[in-house]
Short mmCIF file of N, CA and C in Angstrom, two decimals:
data_model
loop_
_atom_site.label_atom_id
_atom_site.label_comp_id
_atom_site.label_asym_id
_atom_site.label_seq_id
_atom_site.Cartn_x
_atom_site.Cartn_y
_atom_site.Cartn_z
N UNK A 69 -78.20 -20.14 -22.66
CA UNK A 69 -78.92 -20.46 -23.88
C UNK A 69 -78.81 -21.95 -24.23
N UNK A 70 -77.91 -22.65 -23.58
CA UNK A 70 -77.79 -24.07 -23.80
C UNK A 70 -76.91 -24.47 -24.96
N UNK A 71 -76.46 -23.55 -25.76
CA UNK A 71 -75.61 -23.92 -26.89
C UNK A 71 -74.14 -23.89 -26.46
N UNK A 72 -73.37 -24.70 -27.13
CA UNK A 72 -71.93 -24.77 -26.83
C UNK A 72 -71.19 -23.99 -27.90
N UNK A 73 -70.36 -23.06 -27.47
CA UNK A 73 -69.59 -22.26 -28.41
C UNK A 73 -68.44 -23.09 -28.98
N UNK A 74 -67.99 -22.77 -30.19
CA UNK A 74 -66.94 -23.57 -30.84
C UNK A 74 -65.62 -23.55 -30.07
N UNK A 75 -64.84 -24.57 -30.28
CA UNK A 75 -63.55 -24.69 -29.62
C UNK A 75 -62.63 -23.52 -29.93
N UNK A 76 -62.71 -22.97 -31.14
CA UNK A 76 -61.86 -21.84 -31.52
C UNK A 76 -62.12 -20.63 -30.61
N UNK A 77 -63.37 -20.44 -30.21
CA UNK A 77 -63.72 -19.34 -29.31
C UNK A 77 -62.98 -19.51 -27.99
N UNK A 78 -63.08 -20.69 -27.41
CA UNK A 78 -62.45 -20.95 -26.12
C UNK A 78 -60.93 -20.94 -26.22
N UNK A 79 -60.41 -21.47 -27.31
CA UNK A 79 -58.96 -21.49 -27.51
C UNK A 79 -58.41 -20.07 -27.55
N UNK A 80 -59.11 -19.18 -28.27
CA UNK A 80 -58.66 -17.80 -28.36
C UNK A 80 -58.71 -17.11 -27.00
N UNK A 81 -59.79 -17.29 -26.28
CA UNK A 81 -59.90 -16.66 -24.95
C UNK A 81 -58.82 -17.17 -24.00
N UNK A 82 -58.67 -18.47 -23.94
CA UNK A 82 -57.68 -19.06 -23.03
C UNK A 82 -56.27 -18.63 -23.42
N UNK A 83 -56.00 -18.53 -24.72
CA UNK A 83 -54.66 -18.12 -25.14
C UNK A 83 -54.34 -16.69 -24.70
N UNK A 84 -55.37 -15.90 -24.46
CA UNK A 84 -55.19 -14.53 -23.98
C UNK A 84 -55.42 -14.43 -22.46
N UNK A 85 -55.54 -15.58 -21.84
CA UNK A 85 -55.80 -15.68 -20.39
C UNK A 85 -57.05 -14.94 -19.98
N UNK A 86 -58.10 -15.12 -20.79
CA UNK A 86 -59.41 -14.56 -20.49
C UNK A 86 -60.32 -15.71 -20.10
N UNK A 87 -60.87 -15.63 -18.92
CA UNK A 87 -61.71 -16.70 -18.39
C UNK A 87 -63.05 -16.11 -17.95
N UNK A 88 -64.03 -16.04 -18.88
CA UNK A 88 -65.32 -15.42 -18.55
C UNK A 88 -66.01 -16.13 -17.39
N UNK A 89 -66.65 -15.33 -16.56
CA UNK A 89 -67.41 -15.86 -15.43
C UNK A 89 -68.89 -15.69 -15.72
N UNK A 90 -69.56 -16.76 -15.98
CA UNK A 90 -71.00 -16.71 -16.19
C UNK A 90 -71.39 -16.50 -17.64
N UNK A 91 -72.67 -16.74 -17.88
CA UNK A 91 -73.21 -16.68 -19.24
C UNK A 91 -73.17 -15.25 -19.80
N UNK A 92 -73.42 -14.25 -18.96
CA UNK A 92 -73.42 -12.86 -19.43
C UNK A 92 -72.06 -12.42 -19.94
N UNK A 93 -71.02 -12.75 -19.20
CA UNK A 93 -69.67 -12.37 -19.62
C UNK A 93 -69.23 -13.18 -20.84
N UNK A 94 -69.63 -14.44 -20.90
CA UNK A 94 -69.31 -15.26 -22.07
C UNK A 94 -69.99 -14.67 -23.31
N UNK A 95 -71.25 -14.25 -23.15
CA UNK A 95 -72.00 -13.65 -24.27
C UNK A 95 -71.32 -12.35 -24.72
N UNK A 96 -70.82 -11.57 -23.77
CA UNK A 96 -70.12 -10.32 -24.10
C UNK A 96 -68.88 -10.61 -24.93
N UNK A 97 -68.08 -11.60 -24.50
CA UNK A 97 -66.87 -11.94 -25.26
C UNK A 97 -67.21 -12.50 -26.63
N UNK A 98 -68.30 -13.25 -26.71
CA UNK A 98 -68.73 -13.77 -28.01
C UNK A 98 -69.04 -12.59 -28.96
N UNK A 99 -69.74 -11.58 -28.46
CA UNK A 99 -70.08 -10.41 -29.28
C UNK A 99 -68.82 -9.64 -29.68
N UNK A 100 -67.90 -9.49 -28.76
CA UNK A 100 -66.65 -8.75 -29.04
C UNK A 100 -65.86 -9.46 -30.14
N UNK A 101 -65.66 -10.76 -29.98
CA UNK A 101 -64.87 -11.50 -30.98
C UNK A 101 -65.58 -11.55 -32.32
N UNK A 102 -66.90 -11.72 -32.30
CA UNK A 102 -67.65 -11.73 -33.55
C UNK A 102 -67.53 -10.37 -34.24
N UNK A 103 -67.65 -9.30 -33.48
CA UNK A 103 -67.52 -7.96 -34.04
C UNK A 103 -66.14 -7.70 -34.60
N UNK A 104 -65.12 -8.15 -33.87
CA UNK A 104 -63.75 -7.98 -34.36
C UNK A 104 -63.55 -8.73 -35.67
N UNK A 105 -64.14 -9.90 -35.76
CA UNK A 105 -64.03 -10.68 -37.00
C UNK A 105 -64.75 -9.96 -38.15
N UNK A 106 -65.93 -9.39 -37.87
CA UNK A 106 -66.68 -8.68 -38.90
C UNK A 106 -65.95 -7.44 -39.39
N UNK A 107 -65.19 -6.80 -38.51
CA UNK A 107 -64.52 -5.56 -38.87
C UNK A 107 -63.04 -5.75 -39.23
N UNK A 108 -62.58 -6.97 -39.26
CA UNK A 108 -61.16 -7.25 -39.48
C UNK A 108 -60.66 -6.73 -40.83
N UNK A 109 -61.49 -6.76 -41.85
CA UNK A 109 -61.04 -6.34 -43.19
C UNK A 109 -60.72 -4.85 -43.27
N UNK A 110 -61.33 -4.04 -42.40
CA UNK A 110 -61.08 -2.60 -42.46
C UNK A 110 -60.16 -2.12 -41.35
N UNK A 111 -59.79 -3.00 -40.45
CA UNK A 111 -58.91 -2.61 -39.35
C UNK A 111 -57.48 -2.49 -39.84
N UNK A 112 -56.80 -1.45 -39.34
CA UNK A 112 -55.41 -1.29 -39.73
C UNK A 112 -54.66 -0.50 -38.66
N UNK A 113 -53.65 -1.10 -38.10
CA UNK A 113 -52.75 -0.41 -37.17
C UNK A 113 -53.45 0.36 -36.08
N UNK A 114 -52.96 1.57 -35.85
CA UNK A 114 -53.52 2.44 -34.82
C UNK A 114 -54.81 3.08 -35.34
N UNK A 115 -55.92 2.63 -34.85
CA UNK A 115 -57.20 3.18 -35.27
C UNK A 115 -57.79 4.02 -34.14
N UNK A 116 -58.60 5.02 -34.50
CA UNK A 116 -59.25 5.82 -33.46
C UNK A 116 -60.32 5.01 -32.74
N UNK A 117 -60.81 5.55 -31.65
CA UNK A 117 -61.89 4.87 -30.92
C UNK A 117 -63.10 4.73 -31.85
N UNK A 118 -63.97 3.82 -31.50
CA UNK A 118 -65.18 3.56 -32.30
C UNK A 118 -65.98 4.85 -32.52
N UNK A 119 -66.33 5.53 -31.44
CA UNK A 119 -67.18 6.71 -31.54
C UNK A 119 -66.48 7.84 -32.30
N UNK A 120 -65.19 8.01 -32.10
CA UNK A 120 -64.43 9.06 -32.79
C UNK A 120 -64.40 8.77 -34.29
N UNK A 121 -64.14 7.52 -34.65
CA UNK A 121 -64.11 7.15 -36.08
C UNK A 121 -65.47 7.36 -36.72
N UNK A 122 -66.52 6.98 -36.02
CA UNK A 122 -67.88 7.11 -36.55
C UNK A 122 -68.26 8.59 -36.68
N UNK A 123 -67.97 9.40 -35.67
CA UNK A 123 -68.28 10.82 -35.72
C UNK A 123 -67.54 11.54 -36.84
N UNK A 124 -66.28 11.20 -37.02
CA UNK A 124 -65.48 11.81 -38.09
C UNK A 124 -66.03 11.43 -39.46
N UNK A 125 -66.39 10.16 -39.62
CA UNK A 125 -66.96 9.70 -40.90
C UNK A 125 -68.30 10.38 -41.16
N UNK A 126 -69.12 10.51 -40.12
CA UNK A 126 -70.44 11.14 -40.29
C UNK A 126 -70.33 12.61 -40.66
N UNK A 127 -69.30 13.29 -40.19
CA UNK A 127 -69.13 14.71 -40.49
C UNK A 127 -68.97 14.94 -41.98
N UNK A 128 -68.46 13.95 -42.69
CA UNK A 128 -68.23 14.08 -44.13
C UNK A 128 -69.49 13.81 -44.94
N UNK A 129 -70.52 13.31 -44.29
CA UNK A 129 -71.75 12.95 -45.00
C UNK A 129 -72.72 14.12 -45.03
N UNK A 130 -73.49 14.19 -46.08
CA UNK A 130 -74.56 15.17 -46.17
C UNK A 130 -75.86 14.38 -46.02
N UNK A 131 -76.65 14.72 -45.02
CA UNK A 131 -77.92 14.03 -44.83
C UNK A 131 -77.79 12.83 -43.92
N UNK A 132 -77.66 11.66 -44.49
CA UNK A 132 -77.67 10.43 -43.72
C UNK A 132 -76.42 10.26 -42.88
N UNK A 133 -76.62 10.04 -41.60
CA UNK A 133 -75.52 9.73 -40.70
C UNK A 133 -75.91 8.51 -39.88
N UNK A 134 -74.99 8.04 -39.08
CA UNK A 134 -75.26 6.89 -38.24
C UNK A 134 -75.66 7.30 -36.82
N UNK A 135 -75.95 8.56 -36.61
CA UNK A 135 -76.29 9.06 -35.28
C UNK A 135 -77.45 8.30 -34.65
N UNK A 136 -78.56 8.17 -35.35
CA UNK A 136 -79.72 7.46 -34.79
C UNK A 136 -79.39 6.01 -34.48
N UNK A 137 -78.65 5.39 -35.36
CA UNK A 137 -78.25 3.99 -35.16
C UNK A 137 -77.39 3.85 -33.91
N UNK A 138 -76.45 4.79 -33.72
CA UNK A 138 -75.60 4.77 -32.53
C UNK A 138 -76.43 4.95 -31.26
N UNK A 139 -77.31 5.92 -31.24
CA UNK A 139 -78.11 6.18 -30.04
C UNK A 139 -79.00 4.98 -29.71
N UNK A 140 -79.62 4.38 -30.71
CA UNK A 140 -80.45 3.17 -30.47
C UNK A 140 -79.60 2.06 -29.85
N UNK A 141 -78.38 1.88 -30.37
CA UNK A 141 -77.51 0.84 -29.84
C UNK A 141 -77.14 1.14 -28.39
N UNK A 142 -76.81 2.39 -28.09
CA UNK A 142 -76.41 2.73 -26.73
C UNK A 142 -77.57 2.60 -25.74
N UNK A 143 -78.79 2.78 -26.20
CA UNK A 143 -79.96 2.68 -25.33
C UNK A 143 -80.44 1.25 -25.15
N UNK A 144 -80.06 0.36 -26.04
CA UNK A 144 -80.54 -1.02 -26.00
C UNK A 144 -79.81 -1.84 -24.94
N UNK A 145 -80.45 -2.92 -24.54
CA UNK A 145 -79.85 -3.84 -23.58
C UNK A 145 -80.12 -5.28 -24.01
N UNK A 146 -79.37 -6.20 -23.41
CA UNK A 146 -79.57 -7.62 -23.67
C UNK A 146 -79.30 -7.98 -25.12
N UNK A 147 -80.07 -8.94 -25.63
CA UNK A 147 -79.87 -9.41 -27.00
C UNK A 147 -80.12 -8.32 -28.03
N UNK A 148 -81.03 -7.40 -27.73
CA UNK A 148 -81.28 -6.30 -28.67
C UNK A 148 -80.00 -5.47 -28.85
N UNK A 149 -79.28 -5.22 -27.76
CA UNK A 149 -78.01 -4.50 -27.86
C UNK A 149 -77.04 -5.25 -28.77
N UNK A 150 -76.89 -6.56 -28.55
CA UNK A 150 -75.94 -7.33 -29.36
C UNK A 150 -76.34 -7.35 -30.83
N UNK A 151 -77.66 -7.41 -31.11
CA UNK A 151 -78.12 -7.35 -32.50
C UNK A 151 -77.75 -6.01 -33.14
N UNK A 152 -78.00 -4.92 -32.41
CA UNK A 152 -77.69 -3.60 -32.94
C UNK A 152 -76.18 -3.38 -33.06
N UNK A 153 -75.42 -3.94 -32.13
CA UNK A 153 -73.96 -3.87 -32.20
C UNK A 153 -73.46 -4.54 -33.48
N UNK A 154 -73.95 -5.75 -33.75
CA UNK A 154 -73.56 -6.45 -34.97
C UNK A 154 -73.90 -5.62 -36.20
N UNK A 155 -75.10 -5.04 -36.22
CA UNK A 155 -75.51 -4.21 -37.35
C UNK A 155 -74.61 -2.99 -37.51
N UNK A 156 -74.25 -2.38 -36.38
CA UNK A 156 -73.39 -1.20 -36.42
C UNK A 156 -72.00 -1.56 -36.94
N UNK A 157 -71.48 -2.69 -36.51
CA UNK A 157 -70.15 -3.11 -36.96
C UNK A 157 -70.18 -3.41 -38.46
N UNK A 158 -71.23 -4.08 -38.92
CA UNK A 158 -71.35 -4.34 -40.37
C UNK A 158 -71.45 -3.04 -41.15
N UNK A 159 -72.21 -2.09 -40.62
CA UNK A 159 -72.36 -0.78 -41.24
C UNK A 159 -71.00 -0.10 -41.37
N UNK A 160 -70.23 -0.09 -40.29
CA UNK A 160 -68.89 0.52 -40.31
C UNK A 160 -67.98 -0.18 -41.31
N UNK A 161 -68.02 -1.51 -41.31
CA UNK A 161 -67.18 -2.28 -42.24
C UNK A 161 -67.55 -1.96 -43.69
N UNK A 162 -68.85 -1.84 -43.97
CA UNK A 162 -69.28 -1.56 -45.34
C UNK A 162 -68.85 -0.18 -45.80
N UNK A 163 -68.66 0.75 -44.86
CA UNK A 163 -68.23 2.10 -45.20
C UNK A 163 -66.72 2.26 -45.06
N UNK A 164 -66.01 1.19 -44.69
CA UNK A 164 -64.56 1.24 -44.56
C UNK A 164 -64.08 2.02 -43.35
N UNK A 165 -64.90 2.08 -42.30
CA UNK A 165 -64.55 2.82 -41.09
C UNK A 165 -63.76 1.90 -40.16
N UNK A 166 -62.51 2.23 -39.96
CA UNK A 166 -61.62 1.47 -39.08
C UNK A 166 -61.64 2.07 -37.69
N UNK A 167 -61.71 1.22 -36.66
CA UNK A 167 -61.75 1.72 -35.29
C UNK A 167 -61.17 0.72 -34.31
N UNK A 168 -60.81 1.23 -33.15
CA UNK A 168 -60.32 0.41 -32.05
C UNK A 168 -61.52 -0.16 -31.29
N UNK A 169 -61.37 -1.36 -30.80
CA UNK A 169 -62.47 -2.03 -30.10
C UNK A 169 -62.50 -1.76 -28.60
N UNK A 170 -61.59 -0.97 -28.07
CA UNK A 170 -61.50 -0.76 -26.62
C UNK A 170 -62.80 -0.32 -25.97
N UNK A 171 -63.40 0.77 -26.46
CA UNK A 171 -64.62 1.29 -25.84
C UNK A 171 -65.81 0.34 -26.02
N UNK A 172 -65.92 -0.26 -27.20
CA UNK A 172 -67.03 -1.20 -27.41
C UNK A 172 -66.87 -2.42 -26.52
N UNK A 173 -65.65 -2.88 -26.33
CA UNK A 173 -65.42 -4.02 -25.43
C UNK A 173 -65.81 -3.64 -24.00
N UNK A 174 -65.44 -2.43 -23.57
CA UNK A 174 -65.83 -1.98 -22.22
C UNK A 174 -67.35 -1.94 -22.08
N UNK A 175 -68.03 -1.50 -23.13
CA UNK A 175 -69.48 -1.45 -23.09
C UNK A 175 -70.07 -2.85 -22.98
N UNK A 176 -69.56 -3.78 -23.77
CA UNK A 176 -70.05 -5.16 -23.72
C UNK A 176 -69.79 -5.80 -22.36
N UNK A 177 -68.67 -5.48 -21.76
CA UNK A 177 -68.25 -6.13 -20.51
C UNK A 177 -68.64 -5.35 -19.25
N UNK A 178 -69.38 -4.26 -19.40
CA UNK A 178 -69.78 -3.47 -18.22
C UNK A 178 -70.45 -4.37 -17.19
N UNK A 179 -69.97 -4.31 -15.96
CA UNK A 179 -70.43 -5.20 -14.89
C UNK A 179 -71.75 -4.77 -14.25
N UNK A 180 -72.08 -3.49 -14.38
CA UNK A 180 -73.31 -3.01 -13.76
C UNK A 180 -73.86 -1.83 -14.55
N UNK A 181 -75.04 -1.37 -14.17
CA UNK A 181 -75.70 -0.31 -14.93
C UNK A 181 -74.92 1.01 -14.86
N UNK A 182 -74.23 1.28 -13.75
CA UNK A 182 -73.46 2.51 -13.63
C UNK A 182 -72.26 2.50 -14.58
N UNK A 183 -71.54 1.39 -14.66
CA UNK A 183 -70.42 1.28 -15.61
C UNK A 183 -70.93 1.43 -17.05
N UNK A 184 -72.06 0.79 -17.32
CA UNK A 184 -72.65 0.85 -18.66
C UNK A 184 -73.04 2.28 -19.00
N UNK A 185 -73.69 2.97 -18.07
CA UNK A 185 -74.13 4.34 -18.29
C UNK A 185 -72.93 5.25 -18.58
N UNK A 186 -71.88 5.11 -17.78
CA UNK A 186 -70.68 5.94 -17.98
C UNK A 186 -70.02 5.67 -19.33
N UNK A 187 -69.97 4.40 -19.71
CA UNK A 187 -69.37 4.04 -21.00
C UNK A 187 -70.21 4.58 -22.15
N UNK A 188 -71.53 4.48 -22.03
CA UNK A 188 -72.41 5.03 -23.07
C UNK A 188 -72.26 6.53 -23.19
N UNK A 189 -72.18 7.22 -22.05
CA UNK A 189 -71.98 8.67 -22.07
C UNK A 189 -70.66 9.03 -22.73
N UNK A 190 -69.61 8.28 -22.40
CA UNK A 190 -68.30 8.52 -23.01
C UNK A 190 -68.38 8.33 -24.53
N UNK A 191 -69.03 7.27 -24.97
CA UNK A 191 -69.15 7.01 -26.41
C UNK A 191 -69.93 8.13 -27.10
N UNK A 192 -71.03 8.55 -26.50
CA UNK A 192 -71.84 9.62 -27.10
C UNK A 192 -71.04 10.93 -27.17
N UNK A 193 -70.36 11.27 -26.09
CA UNK A 193 -69.55 12.50 -26.07
C UNK A 193 -68.43 12.43 -27.11
N UNK A 194 -67.78 11.29 -27.18
CA UNK A 194 -66.68 11.10 -28.13
C UNK A 194 -67.20 11.25 -29.57
N UNK A 195 -68.36 10.67 -29.85
CA UNK A 195 -68.97 10.76 -31.18
C UNK A 195 -69.25 12.21 -31.56
N UNK A 196 -69.97 12.92 -30.68
CA UNK A 196 -70.37 14.29 -31.01
C UNK A 196 -69.18 15.24 -31.07
N UNK A 197 -68.20 15.04 -30.21
CA UNK A 197 -67.01 15.88 -30.25
C UNK A 197 -66.25 15.67 -31.56
N UNK A 198 -66.06 14.42 -31.95
CA UNK A 198 -65.36 14.12 -33.20
C UNK A 198 -66.12 14.67 -34.40
N UNK A 199 -67.42 14.52 -34.37
CA UNK A 199 -68.25 15.02 -35.48
C UNK A 199 -68.16 16.55 -35.56
N UNK A 200 -68.28 17.21 -34.42
CA UNK A 200 -68.20 18.67 -34.39
C UNK A 200 -66.84 19.15 -34.90
N UNK A 201 -65.78 18.54 -34.40
CA UNK A 201 -64.43 18.96 -34.82
C UNK A 201 -64.19 18.73 -36.31
N UNK A 202 -64.63 17.57 -36.80
CA UNK A 202 -64.43 17.28 -38.22
C UNK A 202 -65.26 18.22 -39.09
N UNK A 203 -66.47 18.56 -38.65
CA UNK A 203 -67.29 19.50 -39.42
C UNK A 203 -66.65 20.89 -39.41
N UNK A 204 -66.10 21.30 -38.28
CA UNK A 204 -65.44 22.61 -38.19
C UNK A 204 -64.24 22.68 -39.12
N UNK A 205 -63.46 21.61 -39.17
CA UNK A 205 -62.30 21.56 -40.07
C UNK A 205 -62.76 21.63 -41.52
N UNK A 206 -63.81 20.86 -41.84
CA UNK A 206 -64.32 20.86 -43.22
C UNK A 206 -64.85 22.23 -43.62
N UNK A 207 -65.56 22.89 -42.70
CA UNK A 207 -66.09 24.22 -42.99
C UNK A 207 -64.96 25.23 -43.18
N UNK A 208 -63.91 25.12 -42.37
CA UNK A 208 -62.77 26.03 -42.50
C UNK A 208 -62.08 25.82 -43.85
N UNK A 209 -61.90 24.56 -44.23
CA UNK A 209 -61.27 24.26 -45.51
C UNK A 209 -62.12 24.77 -46.67
N UNK A 210 -63.44 24.61 -46.55
CA UNK A 210 -64.35 25.08 -47.60
C UNK A 210 -64.29 26.60 -47.70
N UNK A 211 -64.23 27.27 -46.56
CA UNK A 211 -64.14 28.73 -46.54
C UNK A 211 -62.84 29.20 -47.20
N UNK A 212 -61.73 28.50 -46.91
CA UNK A 212 -60.45 28.86 -47.52
C UNK A 212 -60.48 28.64 -49.03
N UNK A 213 -61.11 27.54 -49.45
CA UNK A 213 -61.22 27.24 -50.87
C UNK A 213 -62.05 28.32 -51.56
N UNK A 214 -63.16 28.70 -50.94
CA UNK A 214 -64.01 29.75 -51.52
C UNK A 214 -63.25 31.07 -51.63
N UNK A 215 -62.49 31.39 -50.58
CA UNK A 215 -61.71 32.62 -50.58
C UNK A 215 -60.65 32.60 -51.68
N UNK A 216 -59.98 31.47 -51.86
CA UNK A 216 -58.97 31.34 -52.91
C UNK A 216 -59.60 31.47 -54.30
N UNK A 217 -60.78 30.90 -54.47
CA UNK A 217 -61.48 30.99 -55.76
C UNK A 217 -61.88 32.42 -56.06
N UNK A 218 -62.30 33.15 -55.01
CA UNK A 218 -62.67 34.56 -55.19
C UNK A 218 -61.44 35.36 -55.64
N UNK A 219 -60.28 35.09 -55.05
CA UNK A 219 -59.04 35.78 -55.42
C UNK A 219 -58.64 35.49 -56.86
N UNK A 220 -58.89 34.28 -57.32
CA UNK A 220 -58.54 33.90 -58.70
C UNK A 220 -59.44 34.64 -59.66
N UNK A 221 -60.72 34.81 -59.32
CA UNK A 221 -61.69 35.47 -60.18
C UNK A 221 -61.40 36.95 -60.34
N UNK A 222 -60.71 37.54 -59.38
CA UNK A 222 -60.46 38.99 -59.43
C UNK A 222 -59.42 39.31 -60.40
#
């Protein structure tokens, strides 16, 4: 793209002994670090994976979820992917969703289409599994609450 990234970007990468090869890998690291900075306010200690955190949060919602947004991001490539990634990270930060960057970093740094496909499949599976499990727990708790209320009424 011809632009020079700030010294702080390079200082951080070099301090972690990360030496990107080529413009694509440099762009991936730029997106990862930018995303980490955007989500820093909600990050805390041991956080679940991105997709697991998102699926669990979505299970608590009625109606609007981030499912479509996630699928669009996973299907996108190039700059469109990075734009959607930034939007998704901002969305998570605004909802207070804390997550680990491991899977998203793997997605950004995927070396070929097969690695990317596998990472996307893993993220989608992780999202739906977390959402299903969280919904099942919520339904069980609601059922127990309803049963307890029925016992009180008797």
